Tab-separated table of N, CA and C in Angstrom:
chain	number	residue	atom	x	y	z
P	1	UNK	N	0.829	-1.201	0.000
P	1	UNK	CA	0.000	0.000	0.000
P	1	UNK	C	0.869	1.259	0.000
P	2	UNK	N	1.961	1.050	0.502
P	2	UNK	CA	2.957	2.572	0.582
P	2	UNK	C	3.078	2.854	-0.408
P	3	UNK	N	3.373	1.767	-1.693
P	3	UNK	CA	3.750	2.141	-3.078
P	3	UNK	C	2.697	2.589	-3.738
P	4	UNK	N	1.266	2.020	-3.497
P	4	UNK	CA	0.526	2.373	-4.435
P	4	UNK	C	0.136	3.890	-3.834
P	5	UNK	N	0.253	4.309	-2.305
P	5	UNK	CA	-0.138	5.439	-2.294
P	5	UNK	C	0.462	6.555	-2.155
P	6	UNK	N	1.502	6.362	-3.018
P	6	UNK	CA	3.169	7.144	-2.726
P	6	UNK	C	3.119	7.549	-1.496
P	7	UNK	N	3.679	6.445	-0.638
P	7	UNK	CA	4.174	6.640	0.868
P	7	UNK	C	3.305	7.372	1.872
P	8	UNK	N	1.992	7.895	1.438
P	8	UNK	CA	1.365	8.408	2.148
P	8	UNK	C	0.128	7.505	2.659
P	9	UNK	N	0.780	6.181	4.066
P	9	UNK	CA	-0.350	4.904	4.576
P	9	UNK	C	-0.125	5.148	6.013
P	10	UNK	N	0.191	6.126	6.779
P	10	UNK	CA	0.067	6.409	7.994
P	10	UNK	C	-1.075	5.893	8.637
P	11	UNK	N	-2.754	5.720	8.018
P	11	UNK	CA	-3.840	5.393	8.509
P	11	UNK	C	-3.914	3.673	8.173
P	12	UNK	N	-3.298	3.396	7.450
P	12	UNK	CA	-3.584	2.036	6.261
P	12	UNK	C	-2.310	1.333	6.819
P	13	UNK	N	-3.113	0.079	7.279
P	13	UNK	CA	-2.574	-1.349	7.946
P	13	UNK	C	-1.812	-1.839	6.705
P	14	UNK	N	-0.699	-2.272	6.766
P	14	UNK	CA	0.162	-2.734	5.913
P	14	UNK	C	-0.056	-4.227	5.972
P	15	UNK	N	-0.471	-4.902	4.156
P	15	UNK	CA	-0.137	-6.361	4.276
P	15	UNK	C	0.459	-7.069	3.326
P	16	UNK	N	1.048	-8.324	3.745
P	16	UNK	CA	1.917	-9.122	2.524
P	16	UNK	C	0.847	-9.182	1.318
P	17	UNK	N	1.433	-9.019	-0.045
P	17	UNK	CA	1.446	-8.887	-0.815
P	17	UNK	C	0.908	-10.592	-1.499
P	18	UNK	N	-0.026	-10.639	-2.247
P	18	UNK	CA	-0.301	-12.111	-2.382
P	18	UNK	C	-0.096	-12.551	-3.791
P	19	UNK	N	0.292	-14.005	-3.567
P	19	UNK	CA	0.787	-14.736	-4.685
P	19	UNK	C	-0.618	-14.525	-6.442
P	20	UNK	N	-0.209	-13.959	-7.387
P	20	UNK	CA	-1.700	-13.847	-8.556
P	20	UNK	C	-2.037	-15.653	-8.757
P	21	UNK	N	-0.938	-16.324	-8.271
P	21	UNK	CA	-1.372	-18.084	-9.208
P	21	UNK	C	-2.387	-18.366	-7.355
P	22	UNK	N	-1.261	-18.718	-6.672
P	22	UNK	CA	-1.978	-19.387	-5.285
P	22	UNK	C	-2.743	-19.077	-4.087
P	23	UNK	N	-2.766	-17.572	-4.323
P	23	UNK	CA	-3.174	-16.461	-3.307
P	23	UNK	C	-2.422	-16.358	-1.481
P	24	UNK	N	-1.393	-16.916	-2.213
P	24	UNK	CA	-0.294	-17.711	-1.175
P	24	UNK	C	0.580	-15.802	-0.415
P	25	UNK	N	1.124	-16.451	0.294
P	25	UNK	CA	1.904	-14.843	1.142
P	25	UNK	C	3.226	-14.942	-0.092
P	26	UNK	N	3.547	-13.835	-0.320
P	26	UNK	CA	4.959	-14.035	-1.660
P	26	UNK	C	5.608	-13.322	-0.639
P	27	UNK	N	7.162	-13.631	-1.010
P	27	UNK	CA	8.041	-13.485	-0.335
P	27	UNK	C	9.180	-12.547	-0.879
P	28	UNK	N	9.158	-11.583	0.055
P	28	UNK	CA	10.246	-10.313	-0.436
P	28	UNK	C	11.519	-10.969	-0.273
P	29	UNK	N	11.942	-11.244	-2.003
P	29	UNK	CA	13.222	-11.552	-2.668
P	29	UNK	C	14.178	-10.243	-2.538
P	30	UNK	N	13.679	-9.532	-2.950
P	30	UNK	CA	14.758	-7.911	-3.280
P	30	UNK	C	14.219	-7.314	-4.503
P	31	UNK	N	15.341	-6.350	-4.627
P	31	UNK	CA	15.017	-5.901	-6.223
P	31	UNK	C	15.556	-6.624	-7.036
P	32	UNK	N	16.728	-7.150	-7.144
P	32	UNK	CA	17.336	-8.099	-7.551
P	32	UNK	C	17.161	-9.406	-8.162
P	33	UNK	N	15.880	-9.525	-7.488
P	33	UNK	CA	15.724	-11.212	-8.072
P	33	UNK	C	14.970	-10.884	-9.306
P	34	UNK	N	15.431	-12.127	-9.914
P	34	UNK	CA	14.951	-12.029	-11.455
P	34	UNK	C	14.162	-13.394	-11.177
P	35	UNK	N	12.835	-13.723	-11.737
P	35	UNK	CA	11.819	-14.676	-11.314
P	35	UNK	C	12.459	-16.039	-12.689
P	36	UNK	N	12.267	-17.100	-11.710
P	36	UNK	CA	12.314	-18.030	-13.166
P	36	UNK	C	11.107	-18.200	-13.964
P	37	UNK	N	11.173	-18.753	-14.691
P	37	UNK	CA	10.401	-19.272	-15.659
P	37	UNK	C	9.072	-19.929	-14.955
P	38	UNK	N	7.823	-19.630	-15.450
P	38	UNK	CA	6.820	-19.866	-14.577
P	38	UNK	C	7.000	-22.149	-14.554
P	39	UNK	N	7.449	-22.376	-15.253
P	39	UNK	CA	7.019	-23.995	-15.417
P	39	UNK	C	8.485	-24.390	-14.844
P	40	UNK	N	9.374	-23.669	-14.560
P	40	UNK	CA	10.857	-24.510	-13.885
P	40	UNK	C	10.978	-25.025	-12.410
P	41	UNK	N	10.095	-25.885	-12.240
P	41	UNK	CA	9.642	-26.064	-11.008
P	41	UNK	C	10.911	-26.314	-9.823
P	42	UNK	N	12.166	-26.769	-10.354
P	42	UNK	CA	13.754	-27.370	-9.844
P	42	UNK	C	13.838	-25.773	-9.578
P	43	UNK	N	14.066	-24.729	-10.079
P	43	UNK	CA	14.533	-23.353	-10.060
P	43	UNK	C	13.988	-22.557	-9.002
P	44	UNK	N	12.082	-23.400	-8.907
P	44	UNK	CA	11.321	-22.380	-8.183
P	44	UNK	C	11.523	-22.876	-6.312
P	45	UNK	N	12.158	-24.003	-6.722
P	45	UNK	CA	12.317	-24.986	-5.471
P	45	UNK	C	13.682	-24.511	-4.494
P	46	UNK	N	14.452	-24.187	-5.677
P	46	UNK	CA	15.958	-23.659	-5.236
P	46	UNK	C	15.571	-22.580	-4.634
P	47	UNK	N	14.791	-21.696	-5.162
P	47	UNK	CA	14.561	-20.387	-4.556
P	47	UNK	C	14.036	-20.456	-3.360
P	48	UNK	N	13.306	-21.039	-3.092
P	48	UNK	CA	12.043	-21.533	-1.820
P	48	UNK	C	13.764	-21.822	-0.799
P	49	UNK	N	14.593	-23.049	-0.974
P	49	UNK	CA	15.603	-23.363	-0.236
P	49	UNK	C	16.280	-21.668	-0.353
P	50	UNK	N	16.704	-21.082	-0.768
P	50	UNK	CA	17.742	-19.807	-0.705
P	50	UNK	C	16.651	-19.045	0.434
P	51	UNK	N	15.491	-18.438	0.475
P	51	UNK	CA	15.020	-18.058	1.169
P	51	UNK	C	14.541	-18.711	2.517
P	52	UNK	N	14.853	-19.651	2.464
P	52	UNK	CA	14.818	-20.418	4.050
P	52	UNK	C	16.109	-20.321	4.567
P	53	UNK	N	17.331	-20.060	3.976
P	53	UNK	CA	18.270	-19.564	4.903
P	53	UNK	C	18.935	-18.209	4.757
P	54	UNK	N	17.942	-17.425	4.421
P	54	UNK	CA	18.085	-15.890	4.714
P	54	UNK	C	18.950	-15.717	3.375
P	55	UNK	N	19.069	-16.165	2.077
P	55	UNK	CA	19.344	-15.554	1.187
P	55	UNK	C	18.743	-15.073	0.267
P	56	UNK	N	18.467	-13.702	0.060
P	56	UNK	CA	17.832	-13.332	-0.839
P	56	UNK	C	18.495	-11.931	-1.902
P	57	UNK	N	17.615	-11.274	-2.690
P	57	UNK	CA	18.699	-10.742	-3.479
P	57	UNK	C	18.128	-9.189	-3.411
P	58	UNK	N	18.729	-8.704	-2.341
P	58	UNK	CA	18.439	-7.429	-1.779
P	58	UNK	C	19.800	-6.606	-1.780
P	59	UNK	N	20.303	-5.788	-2.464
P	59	UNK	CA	21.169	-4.432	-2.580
P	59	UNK	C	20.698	-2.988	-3.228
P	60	UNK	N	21.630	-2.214	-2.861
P	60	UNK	CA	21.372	-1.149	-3.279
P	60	UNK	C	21.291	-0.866	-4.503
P	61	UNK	N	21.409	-1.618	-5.374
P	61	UNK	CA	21.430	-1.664	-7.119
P	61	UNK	C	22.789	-1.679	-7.531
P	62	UNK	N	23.977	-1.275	-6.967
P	62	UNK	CA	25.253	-0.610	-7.530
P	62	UNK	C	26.449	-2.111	-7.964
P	63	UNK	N	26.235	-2.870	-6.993
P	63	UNK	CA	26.823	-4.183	-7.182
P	63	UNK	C	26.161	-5.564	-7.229
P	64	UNK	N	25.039	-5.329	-6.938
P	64	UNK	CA	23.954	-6.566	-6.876
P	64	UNK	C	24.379	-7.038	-5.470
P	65	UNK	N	23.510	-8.076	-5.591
P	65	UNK	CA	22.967	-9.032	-4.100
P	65	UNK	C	24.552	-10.096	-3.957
P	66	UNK	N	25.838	-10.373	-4.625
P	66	UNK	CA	26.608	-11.063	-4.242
P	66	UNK	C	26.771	-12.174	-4.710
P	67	UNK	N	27.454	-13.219	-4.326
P	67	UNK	CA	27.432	-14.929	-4.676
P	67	UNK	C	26.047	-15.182	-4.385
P	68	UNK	N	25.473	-15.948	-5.176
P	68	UNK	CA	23.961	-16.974	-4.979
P	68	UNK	C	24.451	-18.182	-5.851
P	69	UNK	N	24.558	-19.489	-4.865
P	69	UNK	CA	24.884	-20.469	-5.440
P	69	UNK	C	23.543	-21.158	-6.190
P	70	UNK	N	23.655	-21.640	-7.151
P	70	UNK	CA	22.985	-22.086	-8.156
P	70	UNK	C	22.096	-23.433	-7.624
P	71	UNK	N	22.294	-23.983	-7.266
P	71	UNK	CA	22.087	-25.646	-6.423
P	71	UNK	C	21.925	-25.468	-5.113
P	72	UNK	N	21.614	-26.584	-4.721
P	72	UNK	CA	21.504	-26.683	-3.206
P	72	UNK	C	22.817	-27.469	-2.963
P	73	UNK	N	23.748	-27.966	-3.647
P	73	UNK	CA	25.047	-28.637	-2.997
P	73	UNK	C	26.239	-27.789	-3.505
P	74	UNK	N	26.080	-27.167	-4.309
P	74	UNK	CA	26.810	-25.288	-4.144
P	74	UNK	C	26.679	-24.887	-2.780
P	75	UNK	N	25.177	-24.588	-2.634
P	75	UNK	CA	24.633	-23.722	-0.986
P	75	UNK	C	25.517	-24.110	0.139
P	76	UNK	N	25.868	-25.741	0.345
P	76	UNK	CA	26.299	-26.434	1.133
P	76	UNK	C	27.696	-25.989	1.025
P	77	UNK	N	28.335	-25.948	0.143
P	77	UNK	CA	30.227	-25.809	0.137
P	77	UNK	C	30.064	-24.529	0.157
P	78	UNK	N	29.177	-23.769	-0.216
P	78	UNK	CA	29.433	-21.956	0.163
P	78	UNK	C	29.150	-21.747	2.258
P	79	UNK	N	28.074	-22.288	2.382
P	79	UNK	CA	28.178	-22.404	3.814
P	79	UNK	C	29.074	-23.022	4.550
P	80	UNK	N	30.030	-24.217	4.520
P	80	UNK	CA	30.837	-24.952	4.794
P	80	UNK	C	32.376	-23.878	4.954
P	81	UNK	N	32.300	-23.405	3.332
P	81	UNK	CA	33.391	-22.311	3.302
P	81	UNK	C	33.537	-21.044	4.643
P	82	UNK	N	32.004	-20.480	4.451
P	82	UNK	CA	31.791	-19.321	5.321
P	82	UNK	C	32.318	-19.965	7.186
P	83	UNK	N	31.915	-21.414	7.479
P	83	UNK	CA	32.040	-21.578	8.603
P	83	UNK	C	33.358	-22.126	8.927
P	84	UNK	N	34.133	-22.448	7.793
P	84	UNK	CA	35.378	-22.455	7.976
P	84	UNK	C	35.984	-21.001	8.568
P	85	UNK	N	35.924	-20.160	7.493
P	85	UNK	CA	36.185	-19.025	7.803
P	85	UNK	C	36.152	-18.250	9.349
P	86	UNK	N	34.506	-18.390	9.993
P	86	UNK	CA	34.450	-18.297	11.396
P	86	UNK	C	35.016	-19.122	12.075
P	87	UNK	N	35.081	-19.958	12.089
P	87	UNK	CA	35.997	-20.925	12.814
P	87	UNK	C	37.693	-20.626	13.085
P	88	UNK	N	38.137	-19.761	12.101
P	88	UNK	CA	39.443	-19.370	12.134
P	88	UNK	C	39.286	-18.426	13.257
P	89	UNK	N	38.540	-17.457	12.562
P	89	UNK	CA	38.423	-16.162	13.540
P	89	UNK	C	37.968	-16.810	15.272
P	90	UNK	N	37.245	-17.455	15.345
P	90	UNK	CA	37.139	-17.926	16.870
P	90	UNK	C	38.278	-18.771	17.583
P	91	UNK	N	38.899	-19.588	16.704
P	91	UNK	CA	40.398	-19.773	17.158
P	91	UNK	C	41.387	-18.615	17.223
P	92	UNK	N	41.260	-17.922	16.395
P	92	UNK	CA	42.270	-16.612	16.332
P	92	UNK	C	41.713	-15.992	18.255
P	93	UNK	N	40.664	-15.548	18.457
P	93	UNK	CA	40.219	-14.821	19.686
P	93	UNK	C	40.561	-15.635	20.478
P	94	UNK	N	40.500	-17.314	20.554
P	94	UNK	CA	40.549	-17.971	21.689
P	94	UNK	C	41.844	-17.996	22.228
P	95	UNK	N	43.087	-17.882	21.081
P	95	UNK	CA	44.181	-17.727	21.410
P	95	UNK	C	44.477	-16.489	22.077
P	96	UNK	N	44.067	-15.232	21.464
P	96	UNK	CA	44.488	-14.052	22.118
P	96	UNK	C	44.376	-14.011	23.562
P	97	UNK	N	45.639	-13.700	24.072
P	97	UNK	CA	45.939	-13.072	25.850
P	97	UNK	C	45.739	-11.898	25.808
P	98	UNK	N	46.173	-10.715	25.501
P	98	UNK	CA	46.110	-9.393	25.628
P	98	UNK	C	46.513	-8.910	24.717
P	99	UNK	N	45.957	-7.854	24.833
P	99	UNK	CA	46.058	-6.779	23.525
P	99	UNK	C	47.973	-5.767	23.503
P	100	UNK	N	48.335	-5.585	22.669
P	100	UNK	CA	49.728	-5.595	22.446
P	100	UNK	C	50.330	-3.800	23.134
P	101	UNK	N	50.983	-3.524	23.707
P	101	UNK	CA	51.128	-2.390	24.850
P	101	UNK	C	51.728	-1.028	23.813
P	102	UNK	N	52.746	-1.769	23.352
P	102	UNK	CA	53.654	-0.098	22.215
P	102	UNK	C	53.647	-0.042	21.363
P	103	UNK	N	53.506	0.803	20.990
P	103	UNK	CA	53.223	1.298	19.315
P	103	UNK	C	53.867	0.635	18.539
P	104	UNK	N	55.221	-0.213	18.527
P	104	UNK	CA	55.729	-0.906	17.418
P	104	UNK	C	54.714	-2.563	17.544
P	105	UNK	N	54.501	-2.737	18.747
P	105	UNK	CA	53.754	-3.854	18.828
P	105	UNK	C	52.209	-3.886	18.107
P	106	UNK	N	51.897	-2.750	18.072
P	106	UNK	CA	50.495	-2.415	18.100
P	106	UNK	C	50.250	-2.372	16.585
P	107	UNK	N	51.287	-1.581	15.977
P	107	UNK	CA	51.940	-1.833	14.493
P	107	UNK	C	51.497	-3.244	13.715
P	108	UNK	N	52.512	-4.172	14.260
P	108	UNK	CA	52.785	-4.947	13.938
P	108	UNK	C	51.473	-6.221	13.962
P	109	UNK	N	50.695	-5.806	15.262
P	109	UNK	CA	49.409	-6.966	15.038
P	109	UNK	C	48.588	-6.317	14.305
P	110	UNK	N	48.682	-5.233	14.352
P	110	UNK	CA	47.711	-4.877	13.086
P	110	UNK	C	47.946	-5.250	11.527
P	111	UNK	N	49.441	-5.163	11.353
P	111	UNK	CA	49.861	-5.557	10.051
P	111	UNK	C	49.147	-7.442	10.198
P	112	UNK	N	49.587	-7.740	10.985
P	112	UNK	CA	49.317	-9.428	11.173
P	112	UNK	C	48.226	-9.697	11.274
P	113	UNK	N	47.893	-9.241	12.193
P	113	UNK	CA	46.299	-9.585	12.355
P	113	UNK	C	45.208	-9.080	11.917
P	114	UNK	N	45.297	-7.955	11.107
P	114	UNK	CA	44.305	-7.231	10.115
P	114	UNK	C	42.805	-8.108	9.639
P	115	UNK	N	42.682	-8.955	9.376
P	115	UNK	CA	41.750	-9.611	9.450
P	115	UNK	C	40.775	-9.858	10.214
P	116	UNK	N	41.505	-10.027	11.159
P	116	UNK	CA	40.517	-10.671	12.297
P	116	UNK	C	40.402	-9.478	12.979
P	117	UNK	N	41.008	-8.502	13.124
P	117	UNK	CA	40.902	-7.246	13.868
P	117	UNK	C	39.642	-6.760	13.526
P	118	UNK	N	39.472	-6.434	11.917
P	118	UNK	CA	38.473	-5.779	10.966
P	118	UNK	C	37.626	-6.035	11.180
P	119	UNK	N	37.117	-7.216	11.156
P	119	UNK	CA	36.165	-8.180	10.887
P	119	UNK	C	35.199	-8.106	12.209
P	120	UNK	N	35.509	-7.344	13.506
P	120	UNK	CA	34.395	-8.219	14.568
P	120	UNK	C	33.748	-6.542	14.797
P	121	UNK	N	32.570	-6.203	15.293
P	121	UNK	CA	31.458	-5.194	15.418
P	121	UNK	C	32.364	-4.305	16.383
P	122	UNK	N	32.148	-3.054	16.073
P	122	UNK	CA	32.316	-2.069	16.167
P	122	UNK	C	32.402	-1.739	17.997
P	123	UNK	N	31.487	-2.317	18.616
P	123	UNK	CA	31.324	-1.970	19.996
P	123	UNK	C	32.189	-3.021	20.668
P	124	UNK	N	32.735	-3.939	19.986
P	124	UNK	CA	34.134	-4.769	20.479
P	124	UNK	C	34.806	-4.104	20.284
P	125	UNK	N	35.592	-2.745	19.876
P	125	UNK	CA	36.586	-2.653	19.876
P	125	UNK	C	36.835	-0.616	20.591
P	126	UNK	N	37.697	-1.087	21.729
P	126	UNK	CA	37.961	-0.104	22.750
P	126	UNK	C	38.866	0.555	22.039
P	127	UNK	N	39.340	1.651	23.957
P	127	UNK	CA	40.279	2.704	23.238
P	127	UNK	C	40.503	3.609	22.261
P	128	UNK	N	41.697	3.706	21.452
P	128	UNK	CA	41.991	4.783	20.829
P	128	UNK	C	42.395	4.435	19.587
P	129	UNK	N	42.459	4.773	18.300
P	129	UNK	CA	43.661	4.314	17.066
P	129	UNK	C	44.471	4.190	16.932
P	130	UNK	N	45.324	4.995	18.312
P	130	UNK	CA	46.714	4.784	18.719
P	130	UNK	C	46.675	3.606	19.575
P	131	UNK	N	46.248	3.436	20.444
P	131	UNK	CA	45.908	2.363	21.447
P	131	UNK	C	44.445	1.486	21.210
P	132	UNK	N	44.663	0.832	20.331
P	132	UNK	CA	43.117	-0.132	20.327
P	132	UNK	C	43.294	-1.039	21.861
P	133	UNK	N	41.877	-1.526	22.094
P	133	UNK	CA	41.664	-2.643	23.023
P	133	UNK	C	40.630	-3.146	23.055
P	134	UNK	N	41.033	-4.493	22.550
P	134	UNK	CA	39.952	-5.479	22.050
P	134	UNK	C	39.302	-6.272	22.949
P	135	UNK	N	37.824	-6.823	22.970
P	135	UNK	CA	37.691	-7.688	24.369
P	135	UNK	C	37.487	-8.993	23.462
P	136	UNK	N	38.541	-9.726	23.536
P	136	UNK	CA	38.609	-11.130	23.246
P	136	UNK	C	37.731	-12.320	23.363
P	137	UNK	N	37.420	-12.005	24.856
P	137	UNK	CA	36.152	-12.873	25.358
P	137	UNK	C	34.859	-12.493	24.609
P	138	UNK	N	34.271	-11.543	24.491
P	138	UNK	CA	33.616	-10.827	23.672
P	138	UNK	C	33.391	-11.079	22.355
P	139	UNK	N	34.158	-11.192	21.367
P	139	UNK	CA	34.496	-11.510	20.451
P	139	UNK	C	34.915	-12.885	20.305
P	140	UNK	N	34.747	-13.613	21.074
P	140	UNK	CA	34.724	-15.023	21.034
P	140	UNK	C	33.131	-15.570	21.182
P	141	UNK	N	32.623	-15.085	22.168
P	141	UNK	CA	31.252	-14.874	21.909
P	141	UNK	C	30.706	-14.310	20.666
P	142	UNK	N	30.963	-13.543	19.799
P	142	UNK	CA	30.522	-13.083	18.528
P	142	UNK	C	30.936	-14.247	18.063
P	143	UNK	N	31.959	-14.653	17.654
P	143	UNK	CA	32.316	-15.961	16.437
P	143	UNK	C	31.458	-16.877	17.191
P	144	UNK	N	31.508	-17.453	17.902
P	144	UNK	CA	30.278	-19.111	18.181
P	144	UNK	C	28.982	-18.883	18.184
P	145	UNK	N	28.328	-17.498	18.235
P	145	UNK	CA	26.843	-17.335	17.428
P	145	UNK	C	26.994	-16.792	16.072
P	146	UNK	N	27.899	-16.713	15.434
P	146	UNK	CA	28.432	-16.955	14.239
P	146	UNK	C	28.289	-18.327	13.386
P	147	UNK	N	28.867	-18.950	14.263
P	147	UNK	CA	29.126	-20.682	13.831
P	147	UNK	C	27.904	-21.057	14.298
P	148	UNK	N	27.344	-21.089	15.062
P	148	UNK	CA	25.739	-21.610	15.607
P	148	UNK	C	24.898	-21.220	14.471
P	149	UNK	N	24.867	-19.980	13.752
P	149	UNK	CA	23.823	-19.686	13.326
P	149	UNK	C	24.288	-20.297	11.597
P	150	UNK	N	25.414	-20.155	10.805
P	150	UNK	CA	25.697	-21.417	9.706
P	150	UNK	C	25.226	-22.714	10.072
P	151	UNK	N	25.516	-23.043	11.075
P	151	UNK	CA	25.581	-24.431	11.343
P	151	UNK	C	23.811	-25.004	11.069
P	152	UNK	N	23.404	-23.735	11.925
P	152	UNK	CA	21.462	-24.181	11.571
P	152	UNK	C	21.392	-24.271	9.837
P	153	UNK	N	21.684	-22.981	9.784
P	153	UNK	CA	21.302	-22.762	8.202
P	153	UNK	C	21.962	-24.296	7.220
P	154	UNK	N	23.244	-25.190	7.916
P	154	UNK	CA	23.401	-26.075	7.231
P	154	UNK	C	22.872	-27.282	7.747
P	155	UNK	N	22.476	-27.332	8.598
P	155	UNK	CA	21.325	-28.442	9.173
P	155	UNK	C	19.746	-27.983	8.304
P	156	UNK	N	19.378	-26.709	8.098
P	156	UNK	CA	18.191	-26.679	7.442
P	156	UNK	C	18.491	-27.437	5.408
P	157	UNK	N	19.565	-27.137	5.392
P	157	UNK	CA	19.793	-28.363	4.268
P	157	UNK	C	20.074	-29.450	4.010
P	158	UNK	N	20.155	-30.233	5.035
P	158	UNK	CA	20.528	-31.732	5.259
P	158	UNK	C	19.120	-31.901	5.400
């Protein structure tokens, strides 16, 4: 209703949008998605699986929506990949003792550890640009609801 009433539904209850074949709830893909073929039933099935684990094809227009694996045993080695990936980073935190004291040190894990530094939310990471201070524990907690939440998404494909 926002669209049809150029944004002016302040009074008007907002509702899902219904399927024209099944009168079914349709499901916000993005702008991005390009629909298959009404009779490709393997294609329409894949899609149904991509949107059960939160992939869909939503960007700002400028680069598109990203990797979308084609198959469902693509889906599997792209998720497998991704939880490899967390898995590093939560070994990387589990190892960390403390955060590094002088500026040549501080240097230097940044050159090294740049990755894993980058990579964890914004309110993990203390201090100053001269002096970062990271909470490890914290960020170890971020990576294993990391890995918990792949891990569903690859149990919802088994």
């Amino acid at each position: 209703m926002r669209d049809i009433l150029d944004g002016y539904t302040n009074d008007v209850e907002e509702t899902p949008a219904s399927c024209p074949e099944c009168n079914g709830h349709m499901a916000d893909m993005g702008l991005d998605f390009k629909s298959p073929k009404k009779k490709d039933i393997k294609a329409w099935d894949h899609m149904a699986t991509l949107y059960s684990v939160d992939i869909t094809f939503h960007s700002c227009g400028c680069s598109g929506p990203g990797y979308i694996p084609n198959d469902t045993e693509q889906l599997k080695e792209h998720f497998e990949n991704i939880k490899k990936t967390y898995l590093e980073h939560q070994y990387f935190w589990a190892r960390r003792k403390e955060d590094p004291e002088t500026q040549s040190q501080i240097a230097k894990d940044q050159r090294q550890h740049w990755i894993f530094l980058g990579k964890i939310p914004q309110e993990l990471k203390k201090g100053t640009k001269n002096k970062p201070k990271y909470d490890a524990t914290e960020a170890l907690i971020y990576w294993g609801k990391k890995v918990a939440e792949i891990e569903r998404k690859i149990n919802t494909l088994t």
